[in-house]
PDB file of C-alpha atoms in Angstrom:
ATOM      1  CA  UNK A   1     -60.542 229.702  41.401  1.00 72.00           C
ATOM      2  CA  UNK A   2     -62.763 231.010  38.539  1.00 61.00           C
ATOM      3  CA  UNK A   3     -66.513 230.394  38.079  1.00 61.00           C
ATOM      4  CA  UNK A   4     -68.543 231.314  35.173  1.00 58.00           C
ATOM      5  CA  UNK A   5     -72.327 231.244  35.022  1.00 61.00           C
ATOM      6  CA  UNK A   6     -73.322 232.309  31.797  1.00 61.00           C
ATOM      7  CA  UNK A   7     -77.052 231.100  32.234  1.00 60.00           C
ATOM      8  CA  UNK A   8     -76.982 231.853  35.991  1.00 52.00           C
ATOM      9  CA  UNK A   9     -76.311 235.421  34.980  1.00 44.00           C
ATOM     10  CA  UNK A  10     -79.605 236.105  33.427  1.00 42.00           C
ATOM     11  CA  UNK A  11     -82.120 237.983  35.351  1.00 44.00           C
ATOM     12  CA  UNK A  12     -84.608 236.010  37.509  1.00 48.00           C
ATOM     13  CA  UNK A  13     -82.807 232.683  36.874  1.00 47.00           C
ATOM     14  CA  UNK A  14     -82.072 232.259  40.616  1.00 50.00           C
ATOM     15  CA  UNK A  15     -85.957 231.605  40.637  1.00 53.00           C
ATOM     16  CA  UNK A  16     -85.047 228.283  39.233  1.00 57.00           C
ATOM     17  CA  UNK A  17     -83.879 226.905  42.705  1.00 57.00           C
ATOM     18  CA  UNK A  18     -87.004 228.182  44.458  1.00 54.00           C
ATOM     19  CA  UNK A  19     -89.171 226.609  41.499  1.00 55.00           C
ATOM     20  CA  UNK A  20     -87.400 223.273  41.821  1.00 54.00           C
ATOM     21  CA  UNK A  21     -87.721 223.551  45.834  1.00 54.00           C
ATOM     22  CA  UNK A  22     -91.435 224.287  45.266  1.00 52.00           C
ATOM     23  CA  UNK A  23     -91.890 221.209  43.260  1.00 54.00           C
ATOM     24  CA  UNK A  24     -90.125 219.052  46.002  1.00 54.00           C
ATOM     25  CA  UNK A  25     -90.855 220.841  49.166  1.00 52.00           C
ATOM     26  CA  UNK A  26     -88.182 220.635  51.956  1.00 49.00           C
ATOM     27  CA  UNK A  27     -85.694 219.573  49.082  1.00 51.00           C
ATOM     28  CA  UNK A  28     -82.209 221.016  48.509  1.00 48.00           C
ATOM     29  CA  UNK A  29     -81.788 219.307  45.129  1.00 52.00           C
ATOM     30  CA  UNK A  30     -79.317 221.026  42.889  1.00 62.00           C
ATOM     31  CA  UNK A  31     -79.884 221.535  39.260  1.00 67.00           C
ATOM     32  CA  UNK A  32     -78.102 218.280  38.097  1.00 71.00           C
ATOM     33  CA  UNK A  33     -79.948 216.264  40.937  1.00 73.00           C
ATOM     34  CA  UNK A  34     -83.360 217.678  39.729  1.00 71.00           C
ATOM     35  CA  UNK A  35     -82.493 216.481  36.076  1.00 77.00           C
ATOM     36  CA  UNK A  36     -81.132 212.939  37.402  1.00 80.00           C
ATOM     37  CA  UNK A  37     -84.784 212.502  39.260  1.00 77.00           C
ATOM     38  CA  UNK A  38     -87.131 214.177  36.700  1.00 78.00           C
ATOM     39  CA  UNK A  39     -85.625 214.070  33.066  1.00 84.00           C
ATOM     40  CA  UNK A  40     -84.940 211.481  30.828  1.00 90.00           C
ATOM     41  CA  UNK A  41     -82.099 211.460  28.533  1.00 92.00           C
ATOM     42  CA  UNK A  42     -84.463 211.309  25.629  1.00 93.00           C
ATOM     43  CA  UNK A  43     -86.231 214.414  26.815  1.00 90.00           C
ATOM     44  CA  UNK A  44     -82.971 216.202  27.295  1.00 90.00           C
ATOM     45  CA  UNK A  45     -81.787 215.319  23.827  1.00 91.00           C
ATOM     46  CA  UNK A  46     -84.951 216.730  22.236  1.00 91.00           C
ATOM     47  CA  UNK A  47     -84.525 220.042  24.318  1.00 92.00           C
ATOM     48  CA  UNK A  48     -81.209 220.299  22.878  1.00 94.00           C
ATOM     49  CA  UNK A  49     -82.777 220.423  19.460  1.00 93.00           C
ATOM     50  CA  UNK A  50     -84.467 223.714  20.574  1.00 95.00           C
ATOM     51  CA  UNK A  51     -81.157 224.972  22.300  1.00 96.00           C
ATOM     52  CA  UNK A  52     -78.827 224.072  19.482  1.00 96.00           C
ATOM     53  CA  UNK A  53     -81.123 224.053  16.259  1.00 95.00           C
ATOM     54  CA  UNK A  54     -80.112 223.038  12.785  1.00 96.00           C
ATOM     55  CA  UNK A  55     -79.888 225.944  10.573  1.00 96.00           C
ATOM     56  CA  UNK A  56     -80.359 225.593   6.766  1.00 96.00           C
ATOM     57  CA  UNK A  57     -79.587 228.407   4.250  1.00 97.00           C
ATOM     58  CA  UNK A  58     -82.078 228.745   1.121  1.00 97.00           C
ATOM     59  CA  UNK A  59     -81.608 231.332  -1.362  1.00 96.00           C
ATOM     60  CA  UNK A  60     -79.680 233.398   1.072  1.00 96.00           C
ATOM     61  CA  UNK A  61     -82.125 232.992   3.982  1.00 97.00           C
ATOM     62  CA  UNK A  62     -80.965 231.499   7.221  1.00 97.00           C
ATOM     63  CA  UNK A  63     -83.790 229.184   8.551  1.00 97.00           C
ATOM     64  CA  UNK A  64     -84.588 226.872  11.406  1.00 96.00           C
ATOM     65  CA  UNK A  65     -84.582 223.446   9.684  1.00 96.00           C
ATOM     66  CA  UNK A  66     -87.249 222.099  12.057  1.00 93.00           C
ATOM     67  CA  UNK A  67     -89.934 224.602  10.703  1.00 93.00           C
ATOM     68  CA  UNK A  68     -88.789 224.610   7.077  1.00 96.00           C
ATOM     69  CA  UNK A  69     -90.846 223.369   4.207  1.00 96.00           C
ATOM     70  CA  UNK A  70     -90.375 224.311   0.679  1.00 97.00           C
ATOM     71  CA  UNK A  71     -94.190 225.550   0.437  1.00 97.00           C
ATOM     72  CA  UNK A  72     -93.857 227.760   3.612  1.00 97.00           C
ATOM     73  CA  UNK A  73     -90.653 229.235   2.152  1.00 97.00           C
ATOM     74  CA  UNK A  74     -92.257 230.094  -1.348  1.00 97.00           C
ATOM     75  CA  UNK A  75     -95.201 231.423   0.526  1.00 97.00           C
ATOM     76  CA  UNK A  76     -93.173 233.641   2.578  1.00 97.00           C
ATOM     77  CA  UNK A  77     -91.044 234.802  -0.304  1.00 97.00           C
ATOM     78  CA  UNK A  78     -94.182 235.852  -2.128  1.00 97.00           C
ATOM     79  CA  UNK A  79     -95.819 237.454   0.870  1.00 97.00           C
ATOM     80  CA  UNK A  80     -92.826 239.267   1.621  1.00 97.00           C
ATOM     81  CA  UNK A  81     -91.585 240.114  -1.600  1.00 97.00           C
ATOM     82  CA  UNK A  82     -88.221 238.438  -1.209  1.00 96.00           C
ATOM     83  CA  UNK A  83     -87.280 240.324   1.851  1.00 97.00           C
ATOM     84  CA  UNK A  84     -84.844 238.259   3.544  1.00 97.00           C
ATOM     85  CA  UNK A  85     -85.469 239.679   6.918  1.00 97.00           C
ATOM     86  CA  UNK A  86     -89.142 239.422   6.840  1.00 97.00           C
ATOM     87  CA  UNK A  87     -88.966 235.992   5.554  1.00 98.00           C
ATOM     88  CA  UNK A  88     -86.382 234.735   8.173  1.00 98.00           C
ATOM     89  CA  UNK A  89     -88.510 236.594  11.232  1.00 96.00           C
ATOM     90  CA  UNK A  90     -91.722 234.765   9.972  1.00 95.00           C
ATOM     91  CA  UNK A  91     -90.231 231.410   9.595  1.00 96.00           C
ATOM     92  CA  UNK A  92     -87.737 231.658  12.548  1.00 96.00           C
ATOM     93  CA  UNK A  93     -90.208 232.507  15.339  1.00 92.00           C
ATOM     94  CA  UNK A  94     -90.517 230.057  18.108  1.00 93.00           C
ATOM     95  CA  UNK A  95     -93.682 230.406  20.564  1.00 92.00           C
ATOM     96  CA  UNK A  96     -92.640 228.780  23.851  1.00 92.00           C
ATOM     97  CA  UNK A  97     -96.271 228.151  24.857  1.00 90.00           C
ATOM     98  CA  UNK A  98     -96.593 225.987  21.763  1.00 90.00           C
ATOM     99  CA  UNK A  99     -93.110 224.129  22.173  1.00 91.00           C
ATOM    100  CA  UNK A 100     -94.666 222.850  25.455  1.00 89.00           C
ATOM    101  CA  UNK A 101     -98.355 222.676  24.469  1.00 87.00           C
ATOM    102  CA  UNK A 102     -98.348 219.008  25.344  1.00 82.00           C
ATOM    103  CA  UNK A 103     -97.551 219.488  28.947  1.00 82.00           C
ATOM    104  CA  UNK A 104    -100.777 219.794  31.335  1.00 75.00           C
ATOM    105  CA  UNK A 105     -99.054 221.034  34.484  1.00 76.00           C
ATOM    106  CA  UNK A 106     -99.429 224.359  35.976  1.00 80.00           C
ATOM    107  CA  UNK A 107     -96.258 226.341  34.802  1.00 80.00           C
ATOM    108  CA  UNK A 108     -95.696 229.924  35.994  1.00 81.00           C
ATOM    109  CA  UNK A 109     -95.401 232.321  33.184  1.00 82.00           C
ATOM    110  CA  UNK A 110     -91.744 233.175  34.854  1.00 83.00           C
ATOM    111  CA  UNK A 111     -90.599 229.757  33.833  1.00 83.00           C
ATOM    112  CA  UNK A 112     -91.723 230.306  30.130  1.00 87.00           C
ATOM    113  CA  UNK A 113     -89.849 233.556  30.255  1.00 87.00           C
ATOM    114  CA  UNK A 114     -86.598 232.197  31.574  1.00 87.00           C
ATOM    115  CA  UNK A 115     -86.623 229.425  28.789  1.00 91.00           C
ATOM    116  CA  UNK A 116     -86.990 232.115  26.222  1.00 92.00           C
ATOM    117  CA  UNK A 117     -84.156 234.147  27.601  1.00 91.00           C
ATOM    118  CA  UNK A 118     -82.024 231.157  27.464  1.00 92.00           C
ATOM    119  CA  UNK A 119     -83.199 230.016  23.916  1.00 96.00           C
ATOM    120  CA  UNK A 120     -82.164 233.587  22.820  1.00 96.00           C
ATOM    121  CA  UNK A 121     -78.883 233.392  24.191  1.00 94.00           C
ATOM    122  CA  UNK A 122     -78.172 229.811  22.743  1.00 96.00           C
ATOM    123  CA  UNK A 123     -79.385 230.532  19.319  1.00 97.00           C
ATOM    124  CA  UNK A 124     -76.986 233.843  19.385  1.00 97.00           C
ATOM    125  CA  UNK A 125     -74.231 231.561  20.493  1.00 96.00           C
ATOM    126  CA  UNK A 126     -75.166 228.849  17.659  1.00 96.00           C
ATOM    127  CA  UNK A 127     -75.343 231.426  14.880  1.00 97.00           C
ATOM    128  CA  UNK A 128     -72.050 233.235  15.821  1.00 97.00           C
ATOM    129  CA  UNK A 129     -70.226 229.962  16.029  1.00 96.00           C
ATOM    130  CA  UNK A 130     -71.635 228.566  12.821  1.00 96.00           C
ATOM    131  CA  UNK A 131     -71.512 231.719  10.927  1.00 97.00           C
ATOM    132  CA  UNK A 132     -68.883 233.935  12.024  1.00 97.00           C
ATOM    133  CA  UNK A 133     -68.930 236.222   9.010  1.00 96.00           C
ATOM    134  CA  UNK A 134     -72.679 237.088   9.354  1.00 96.00           C
ATOM    135  CA  UNK A 135     -74.489 239.424  11.630  1.00 97.00           C
ATOM    136  CA  UNK A 136     -77.806 238.364  13.404  1.00 98.00           C
ATOM    137  CA  UNK A 137     -80.482 239.769  15.620  1.00 97.00           C
ATOM    138  CA  UNK A 138     -81.656 237.301  17.894  1.00 97.00           C
ATOM    139  CA  UNK A 139     -84.666 238.685  19.705  1.00 96.00           C
ATOM    140  CA  UNK A 140     -86.586 237.534  22.744  1.00 94.00           C
ATOM    141  CA  UNK A 141     -89.914 239.205  23.829  1.00 91.00           C
ATOM    142  CA  UNK A 142     -93.203 238.275  25.576  1.00 87.00           C
ATOM    143  CA  UNK A 143     -96.323 238.719  23.390  1.00 74.00           C
ATOM    144  CA  UNK A 144     -98.948 240.646  24.970  1.00 72.00           C
ATOM    145  CA  UNK A 145    -101.712 238.794  22.776  1.00 77.00           C
ATOM    146  CA  UNK A 146    -101.444 235.563  24.802  1.00 69.00           C
ATOM    147  CA  UNK A 147     -98.822 233.987  22.624  1.00 80.00           C
ATOM    148  CA  UNK A 148     -96.370 234.124  25.591  1.00 84.00           C
ATOM    149  CA  UNK A 149     -92.648 234.246  25.118  1.00 91.00           C
ATOM    150  CA  UNK A 150     -91.467 234.208  21.707  1.00 94.00           C
ATOM    151  CA  UNK A 151     -87.777 233.996  20.160  1.00 96.00           C
ATOM    152  CA  UNK A 152     -86.884 234.963  16.737  1.00 96.00           C
ATOM    153  CA  UNK A 153     -83.704 235.474  14.757  1.00 97.00           C
ATOM    154  CA  UNK A 154     -82.844 237.042  11.383  1.00 97.00           C
ATOM    155  CA  UNK A 155     -79.903 238.666   9.738  1.00 97.00           C
ATOM    156  CA  UNK A 156     -79.180 242.198  10.358  1.00 94.00           C
TER     157      UNK A 156
END
C-alpha cells in the first residue's frame, strides 16, 4: 500500500486534529466527519474559489480574477511603471485575515498560518497546471504589521 499526504506533509498540519478535537471535546472525528458536521457544500465550493482561483492574463500580467478591475490594473500599471512583477505582486496578494473577516469566532493564528501554507501550495499547483510554460514565484509569509498571513504570486 502507498499513501500520499501532500497537505498533511506541511509543518504543523497535525495540529488540525487537535484543533478539531478542541472544538468538540472528547471527539475523535476525522477530517471528513468534521466537514460533514460543520461545513455546507456551498461554503466548501466558495473555499475552492480561494484554493483554485481563476487566473486572467491582461497585457502579459497573470492576475487573480476575483481582485481584477480595469481601474485597479491601470492604476497599478501607472504606479509601477509597467513592471509586470510589481503589478502582479500588488494585485495578487491575499490577506487571509481579510478573507475570513466576517467570522467572529476566536481562531488561533496557527490556523490562518496553515491555511496560508495550503493556499500557497494550491496556487503553485494551479499555476503549474494551467501555465506549464511559465515560471511563477508563489510566496507565503506572515506580515508583522498585523495583516497576518499573506499569499502572493507573480512571474519569475
